[in-house]
Amino acid sequence: MADELDTALDRAAELLRSARSIAVLTGAGVSAESGVPTFRASDGLWEGHRIEDVATPFAFQRNPRLVWQFYNARRANVGTVKPNPGHHALAKMEGRWGENFTLVTQNVDGLHRAAGSRNVLEVHGSLYRTRCTGCDEIADRGLEPLGELPTCPACSALLRPDIVWFHEPLPEDVWEAAALAAHRADVLLVVGTSAVVYPAANLIPIARGVGGAKPEPGKVIEFNLTPTEASELADVGVYGPSGQTLPRLCERLGL
Ligand code: BJW
Ligand code: ZN
């Protein structure tokens, strides 16, 4: 088993050494070792509610208090956690590839930036920000407690978390930048995501050039505990906790 992991890490390092442009897609698994719960683990519930029942615009219309309870609990949790060695390894890699390294994250916890990553595209929004349901103003509120039904200082309308819920479009400029990074990438790392949520999961076929969109298909390397929906399109699968496997990859790259 250890041999299999070593072989996969060797192959991953070899692909990366010859890559000019790298994109990364991360999901909740990269933050699991920091103590942030993932979405689709065996219980996968928040106080008995499925994520699909609290993370939609319809849920917010129906019961904004419940939805704010969910997000205030998540904001409080994120205030107690720190980036783990997996986040730090990705920040180190950006140091080596510079502007040719783009980190696309589905996470809303801010831990990649806290680890020092700079070129970060948050495609599902951020727990740090609020958006006004009246005037649309977006504000960075850090992790300060926001109360049960926070309102806009400018127009008094109800605030919502600046998070992309199911049935909502991703922010267009952020999504376009993410798709371009995947299209340009020689290698895409897919880290800690079940790859079942779209359009984020489409970055994998985009990087591969499925449909003939790229002269030279990009390589895909998956880092997860287990194979996922992404595995079929992956050239290499590195299975183990990303807080351990990503630092081992960095060692092989001399970082
Ligand atoms: C480790 C580890 C360790 C653990 N080391 N690994 C039917 C078919 C296809 C699509 C749809 C459909 N019905 C609806 C849709 C569309 C829908 C969708 O994709 N649904 C699917 C579930 C089927 N998508 C949308 O609605 C999107 N919008 C959209 O399509 O808009 C269209 C539109 C256009 C124009 C106008 C209007 C609309 C929006 C999607 C937004 C998703 N948002 C969420 C909630 C955010 C709320 C919040 O955070 O509070 O984002 S859903 C939730 O899932 C969250 C995550 O970012 C996202 C992805 O989850 P992730 O990160 O992959 O986590 P997990 O838990 O699933 O996986 C963790 C993985 O880590 C596992 O694999 C573990 O093994 C691994 N792991 N420990 C390494 N130590
Ligand atoms: Zn307002």
Short mmCIF file of C-alpha atoms and ligand atoms in Angstrom, two decimals:
data_model
loop_
_atom_site.label_atom_id
_atom_site.label_comp_id
_atom_site.label_asym_id
_atom_site.label_seq_id
_atom_site.Cartn_x
_atom_site.Cartn_y
_atom_site.Cartn_z
CA MET A 1 0.00 0.00 0.00
CA ALA A 2 2.83 2.39 0.97
CA ASP A 3 4.54 1.41 -2.29
CA GLU A 4 1.45 2.32 -4.27
CA LEU A 5 1.34 5.75 -2.65
CA ASP A 6 5.05 6.32 -3.29
CA THR A 7 4.64 5.36 -6.94
CA ALA A 8 1.66 7.71 -7.32
CA LEU A 9 3.59 10.57 -5.68
CA ASP A 10 6.58 9.90 -7.96
CA ARG A 11 4.34 10.05 -11.03
CA ALA A 12 2.64 13.22 -9.78
CA ALA A 13 6.01 14.91 -9.18
CA GLU A 14 7.21 13.90 -12.63
CA LEU A 15 4.14 15.44 -14.30
CA LEU A 16 4.53 18.63 -12.30
CA ARG A 17 8.25 19.05 -13.04
CA SER A 18 7.54 19.47 -16.73
CA ALA A 19 4.39 21.61 -16.29
CA ARG A 20 4.44 25.30 -17.15
CA SER A 21 0.94 26.09 -15.98
CA ILE A 22 -0.89 24.56 -13.04
CA ALA A 23 -4.45 24.80 -11.80
CA VAL A 24 -5.82 23.34 -8.58
CA LEU A 25 -9.43 22.59 -7.65
CA THR A 26 -9.96 22.11 -3.94
CA GLY A 27 -12.98 21.01 -1.92
CA ALA A 28 -13.95 20.47 1.69
CA GLY A 29 -11.52 17.55 2.16
CA VAL A 30 -8.49 19.86 2.07
CA SER A 31 -9.82 21.58 5.22
CA ALA A 32 -10.96 18.38 6.99
CA GLU A 33 -7.67 18.00 8.87
CA SER A 34 -8.09 21.59 10.10
CA GLY A 35 -11.37 20.58 11.77
CA VAL A 36 -13.85 21.91 9.18
CA PRO A 37 -16.51 19.24 8.53
CA THR A 38 -17.00 18.07 4.93
CA PHE A 39 -20.44 18.07 3.31
CA ARG A 40 -20.98 14.49 2.23
CA ALA A 41 -19.37 12.47 5.05
CA SER A 42 -21.48 9.68 6.54
CA ASP A 43 -23.59 11.97 8.75
CA GLY A 44 -23.21 15.00 6.42
CA LEU A 45 -25.93 16.81 8.34
CA TRP A 46 -26.18 20.02 10.32
CA GLU A 47 -28.53 19.54 13.29
CA GLY A 48 -30.56 17.08 11.26
CA HIS A 49 -30.79 19.27 8.14
CA ARG A 50 -29.37 18.22 4.80
CA ILE A 51 -27.11 20.81 3.13
CA GLU A 52 -29.63 21.00 0.27
CA ASP A 53 -32.24 22.16 2.82
CA VAL A 54 -30.25 25.10 4.21
CA ALA A 55 -28.10 26.16 1.28
CA THR A 56 -30.74 27.31 -1.23
CA PRO A 57 -32.44 30.66 -1.88
CA PHE A 58 -35.79 28.95 -1.17
CA ALA A 59 -34.62 27.86 2.29
CA PHE A 60 -33.54 31.44 3.01
CA GLN A 61 -36.91 32.82 1.90
CA ARG A 62 -38.73 30.25 4.00
CA ASN A 63 -36.64 30.49 7.15
CA PRO A 64 -33.83 33.08 7.12
CA ARG A 65 -33.29 32.63 10.87
CA LEU A 66 -32.46 28.92 10.45
CA VAL A 67 -30.13 29.65 7.55
CA TRP A 68 -28.34 32.38 9.52
CA GLN A 69 -28.00 29.97 12.49
CA PHE A 70 -26.26 27.52 10.14
CA TYR A 71 -23.88 30.18 8.79
CA ASN A 72 -23.20 31.80 12.15
CA ALA A 73 -22.22 28.36 13.49
CA ARG A 74 -19.93 27.82 10.50
CA ARG A 75 -18.40 31.31 10.90
CA ALA A 76 -17.76 30.63 14.59
CA ASN A 77 -16.10 27.28 13.79
CA VAL A 78 -13.85 28.79 11.12
CA GLY A 79 -12.73 31.37 13.70
CA THR A 80 -11.21 28.52 15.74
CA VAL A 81 -9.32 26.66 13.01
CA LYS A 82 -5.99 27.07 11.22
CA PRO A 83 -4.64 26.06 7.82
CA ASN A 84 -3.11 22.56 7.80
CA PRO A 85 0.05 21.31 6.04
CA GLY A 86 -2.00 20.64 2.86
CA HIS A 87 -2.95 24.33 2.57
CA HIS A 88 0.67 25.32 3.25
CA ALA A 89 1.97 22.91 0.59
CA LEU A 90 -0.28 24.51 -2.04
CA ALA A 91 0.91 27.98 -1.02
CA LYS A 92 4.52 26.79 -1.46
CA MET A 93 3.71 25.52 -4.93
CA GLU A 94 2.34 28.92 -5.90
CA GLY A 95 5.73 30.31 -4.82
CA ARG A 96 7.41 28.13 -7.44
CA TRP A 97 5.00 28.63 -10.38
CA GLY A 98 3.95 32.22 -9.57
CA GLU A 99 1.36 33.65 -11.97
CA ASN A 100 1.09 30.31 -13.73
CA PHE A 101 -0.46 28.75 -10.63
CA THR A 102 -4.18 29.28 -10.02
CA LEU A 103 -5.98 27.83 -7.04
CA VAL A 104 -9.73 27.43 -7.55
CA THR A 105 -11.54 26.55 -4.35
CA GLN A 106 -15.10 25.52 -3.65
CA ASN A 107 -14.42 26.21 0.02
CA VAL A 108 -15.81 29.27 1.75
CA ASP A 109 -13.53 29.06 4.83
CA GLY A 110 -10.69 31.41 3.77
CA LEU A 111 -8.00 28.90 4.82
CA HIS A 112 -6.05 29.00 1.53
CA ARG A 113 -5.48 32.76 1.87
CA ALA A 114 -4.65 32.29 5.56
CA ALA A 115 -1.93 29.83 4.47
CA GLY A 116 -0.45 32.43 2.12
CA SER A 117 -2.00 31.49 -1.25
CA ARG A 118 -2.62 34.63 -3.30
CA ASN A 119 -4.03 33.64 -6.66
CA VAL A 120 -7.22 32.16 -5.19
CA LEU A 121 -10.59 32.00 -6.94
CA GLU A 122 -13.44 31.32 -4.49
CA VAL A 123 -16.12 30.00 -6.82
CA HIS A 124 -18.73 29.37 -4.08
CA GLY A 125 -18.24 32.65 -2.20
CA SER A 126 -16.94 33.30 1.30
CA LEU A 127 -18.16 32.96 4.88
CA TYR A 128 -16.41 36.27 5.60
CA ARG A 129 -18.68 38.32 3.33
CA THR A 130 -22.32 39.39 3.44
CA ARG A 131 -24.50 40.52 0.55
CA CYS A 132 -27.50 42.82 0.94
CA THR A 133 -30.81 41.43 -0.36
CA GLY A 134 -31.92 45.05 -0.98
CA CYS A 135 -29.01 47.03 -2.46
CA ASP A 136 -26.69 44.08 -3.33
CA GLU A 137 -23.77 45.62 -1.46
CA ILE A 138 -21.07 43.08 -0.62
CA ALA A 139 -19.13 43.66 2.60
CA ASP A 140 -16.22 41.84 4.24
CA ARG A 141 -17.36 41.32 7.83
CA GLY A 142 -14.49 39.13 8.92
CA LEU A 143 -15.75 36.56 11.39
CA GLU A 144 -17.45 39.01 13.78
CA PRO A 145 -20.72 37.63 15.23
CA LEU A 146 -23.58 38.88 13.07
CA GLY A 147 -26.70 38.18 15.10
CA GLU A 148 -29.78 36.20 14.13
CA LEU A 149 -31.12 38.34 11.28
CA PRO A 150 -28.45 40.91 10.36
CA THR A 151 -29.51 43.97 8.35
CA CYS A 152 -27.74 46.29 5.92
CA PRO A 153 -26.20 49.44 7.46
CA ALA A 154 -26.97 51.34 4.22
CA CYS A 155 -30.59 50.34 3.41
CA SER A 156 -31.76 48.23 6.39
CA ALA A 157 -32.74 45.26 4.21
CA LEU A 158 -31.90 41.74 5.34
CA LEU A 159 -28.31 40.61 4.72
CA ARG A 160 -27.47 37.14 3.42
CA PRO A 161 -24.17 35.27 3.39
CA ASP A 162 -22.21 35.94 0.16
CA ILE A 163 -22.27 32.23 -0.64
CA VAL A 164 -23.37 30.49 -3.82
CA TRP A 165 -26.33 28.30 -2.94
CA PHE A 166 -27.80 25.48 -5.02
CA HIS A 167 -29.76 26.82 -8.01
CA GLU A 168 -27.75 30.05 -8.05
CA PRO A 169 -25.20 31.03 -10.70
CA LEU A 170 -21.54 31.28 -9.77
CA PRO A 171 -20.05 34.84 -9.91
CA GLU A 172 -19.42 35.21 -13.63
CA ASP A 173 -15.98 36.84 -13.55
CA VAL A 174 -14.65 34.34 -10.99
CA TRP A 175 -16.04 31.37 -12.93
CA GLU A 176 -14.60 32.61 -16.23
CA ALA A 177 -11.16 33.03 -14.66
CA ALA A 178 -11.40 29.51 -13.20
CA ALA A 179 -12.43 27.95 -16.52
CA LEU A 180 -9.59 29.79 -18.31
CA ALA A 181 -7.05 28.57 -15.74
CA ALA A 182 -8.25 24.96 -16.20
CA HIS A 183 -8.17 25.35 -19.97
CA ARG A 184 -4.60 26.67 -19.88
CA ALA A 185 -3.31 24.19 -17.31
CA ASP A 186 -0.81 21.50 -18.25
CA VAL A 187 -1.71 19.86 -14.94
CA LEU A 188 -4.83 20.13 -12.77
CA LEU A 189 -4.66 18.96 -9.15
CA VAL A 190 -8.06 17.92 -7.80
CA VAL A 191 -7.85 17.93 -4.01
CA GLY A 192 -10.42 16.80 -1.41
CA THR A 193 -13.57 17.10 -3.47
CA SER A 194 -16.26 14.54 -4.24
CA ALA A 195 -16.55 16.28 -7.66
CA VAL A 196 -20.33 15.95 -7.72
CA VAL A 197 -21.26 19.63 -7.65
CA TYR A 198 -21.48 21.50 -10.95
CA PRO A 199 -20.29 23.61 -12.63
CA ALA A 200 -17.12 23.33 -10.45
CA ALA A 201 -16.70 19.65 -11.39
CA ASN A 202 -16.63 20.68 -15.05
CA LEU A 203 -13.14 22.10 -14.52
CA ILE A 204 -11.87 18.51 -14.72
CA PRO A 205 -13.09 17.79 -18.29
CA ILE A 206 -12.13 21.37 -19.25
CA ALA A 207 -8.53 20.72 -18.12
CA ARG A 208 -8.51 17.37 -19.95
CA GLY A 209 -9.69 19.11 -23.12
CA VAL A 210 -12.69 16.77 -23.41
CA GLY A 211 -14.39 17.54 -26.71
CA GLY A 212 -11.08 18.40 -28.37
CA ALA A 213 -10.85 21.93 -26.97
CA LYS A 214 -7.09 21.66 -26.28
CA PRO A 215 -4.26 20.70 -28.64
CA GLU A 216 -2.48 18.87 -25.80
CA PRO A 217 -4.81 17.42 -23.09
CA GLY A 218 -3.96 18.54 -19.56
CA LYS A 219 -3.03 15.90 -16.99
CA VAL A 220 -5.23 15.45 -13.92
CA ILE A 221 -3.93 14.34 -10.53
CA GLU A 222 -6.45 13.49 -7.82
CA PHE A 223 -5.65 13.80 -4.09
CA ASN A 224 -8.37 12.27 -1.93
CA LEU A 225 -8.95 9.61 0.72
CA THR A 226 -10.76 7.45 -1.85
CA PRO A 227 -11.56 7.41 -5.57
CA THR A 228 -14.39 9.78 -6.59
CA GLU A 229 -16.45 10.87 -9.58
CA ALA A 230 -13.26 12.59 -10.81
CA SER A 231 -11.15 9.42 -10.82
CA GLU A 232 -12.17 8.27 -14.27
CA LEU A 233 -10.62 11.38 -15.80
CA ALA A 234 -7.53 11.34 -13.56
CA ASP A 235 -4.11 10.25 -14.82
CA VAL A 236 -2.82 9.71 -11.28
CA GLY A 237 -4.67 9.07 -8.01
CA VAL A 238 -2.89 9.88 -4.76
CA TYR A 239 -5.02 8.35 -1.99
CA GLY A 240 -4.39 9.48 1.57
CA PRO A 241 -5.01 12.58 3.73
CA SER A 242 -4.03 15.66 1.70
CA GLY A 243 -2.44 17.19 4.81
CA GLN A 244 0.16 14.42 4.45
CA THR A 245 0.28 13.68 0.71
CA LEU A 246 0.65 17.30 -0.50
CA PRO A 247 3.69 18.01 1.74
CA ARG A 248 5.24 14.74 0.50
CA LEU A 249 4.72 15.94 -3.06
CA CYS A 250 6.43 19.24 -2.18
CA GLU A 251 9.41 17.32 -0.76
CA ARG A 252 9.78 15.49 -4.06
CA LEU A 253 9.71 18.84 -5.86
CA GLY A 254 12.40 20.22 -3.57
CA LEU A 255 10.00 22.78 -2.07
C1 BJW B 1 -10.42 14.23 1.92
C2 BJW B 1 -10.02 14.32 3.25
C3 BJW B 1 -8.64 14.49 3.50
C4 BJW B 1 -12.17 14.10 3.20
N1 BJW B 1 -7.78 14.54 2.49
N2 BJW B 1 -9.56 14.29 0.93
C5 BJW B 1 -28.55 17.48 -11.47
C6 BJW B 1 -27.47 17.15 -12.28
C7 BJW B 1 -26.40 18.03 -12.45
C8 BJW B 1 -26.40 19.27 -11.84
C9 BJW B 1 -27.46 19.60 -11.04
C10 BJW B 1 -28.52 18.71 -10.89
N3 BJW B 1 -29.41 19.27 -10.05
C11 BJW B 1 -28.93 20.48 -9.69
C12 BJW B 1 -27.74 20.69 -10.31
C13 BJW B 1 -26.88 21.87 -10.19
C14 BJW B 1 -26.25 21.95 -8.83
C15 BJW B 1 -25.47 20.66 -8.59
O1 BJW B 1 -24.37 20.49 -9.03
N4 BJW B 1 -26.05 19.73 -7.83
C16 BJW B 1 -25.43 18.43 -7.62
C17 BJW B 1 -25.38 18.13 -6.13
C18 BJW B 1 -26.21 17.39 -8.39
N5 BJW B 1 -25.38 23.10 -8.88
C19 BJW B 1 -25.82 24.32 -8.60
O2 BJW B 1 -26.95 24.52 -8.22
C20 BJW B 1 -24.83 25.43 -8.83
N6 BJW B 1 -25.43 26.46 -9.57
C21 BJW B 1 -25.90 26.28 -10.79
O3 BJW B 1 -25.83 25.22 -11.39
O4 BJW B 1 -26.48 27.40 -11.33
C22 BJW B 1 -27.13 27.32 -12.58
C23 BJW B 1 -27.82 28.64 -12.81
C24 BJW B 1 -27.49 29.38 -13.92
C25 BJW B 1 -28.14 30.61 -14.14
C26 BJW B 1 -29.10 31.06 -13.24
C27 BJW B 1 -29.40 30.32 -12.10
C28 BJW B 1 -28.76 29.11 -11.90
C29 BJW B 1 -24.39 26.05 -7.52
C30 BJW B 1 -23.67 25.08 -6.66
C31 BJW B 1 -23.35 25.74 -5.32
C32 BJW B 1 -22.88 24.69 -4.34
N7 BJW B 1 -22.80 25.24 -3.08
C33 BJW B 1 -22.38 24.42 -1.97
C34 BJW B 1 -22.99 24.99 -0.69
C35 BJW B 1 -22.29 26.22 -0.31
C36 BJW B 1 -22.82 26.49 1.00
C37 BJW B 1 -21.83 26.51 2.05
O5 BJW B 1 -20.65 26.14 1.95
O6 BJW B 1 -22.37 26.88 3.00
O7 BJW B 1 -20.95 24.34 -1.91
S1 BJW B 1 -22.84 22.71 -2.02
C38 BJW B 1 -21.44 22.10 -1.18
O8 BJW B 1 -20.85 21.15 -2.10
C39 BJW B 1 -20.47 23.28 -1.05
C40 BJW B 1 -19.20 22.68 -1.59
O9 BJW B 1 -18.36 23.72 -2.07
C41 BJW B 1 -19.69 21.75 -2.67
C42 BJW B 1 -18.71 20.68 -3.05
O10 BJW B 1 -18.49 19.78 -2.01
P1 BJW B 1 -17.03 19.21 -1.76
O11 BJW B 1 -16.12 20.30 -1.45
O12 BJW B 1 -16.66 18.33 -2.88
O13 BJW B 1 -17.23 18.40 -0.40
P2 BJW B 1 -17.73 16.90 -0.18
O14 BJW B 1 -18.11 16.76 1.25
O15 BJW B 1 -18.74 16.50 -1.18
O16 BJW B 1 -16.43 16.01 -0.48
C43 BJW B 1 -15.30 16.02 0.36
C44 BJW B 1 -14.26 15.12 -0.24
O17 BJW B 1 -13.08 15.23 0.52
C45 BJW B 1 -14.66 13.65 -0.23
O18 BJW B 1 -14.41 13.10 -1.53
C46 BJW B 1 -13.72 13.01 0.81
O19 BJW B 1 -13.34 11.69 0.47
C47 BJW B 1 -12.55 13.95 0.74
N8 BJW B 1 -11.73 14.03 1.97
N9 BJW B 1 -11.09 14.19 4.09
C48 BJW B 1 -8.24 14.40 1.25
N10 BJW B 1 -8.13 14.56 4.80
ZN ZN B 2 -28.48 47.31 1.49
#
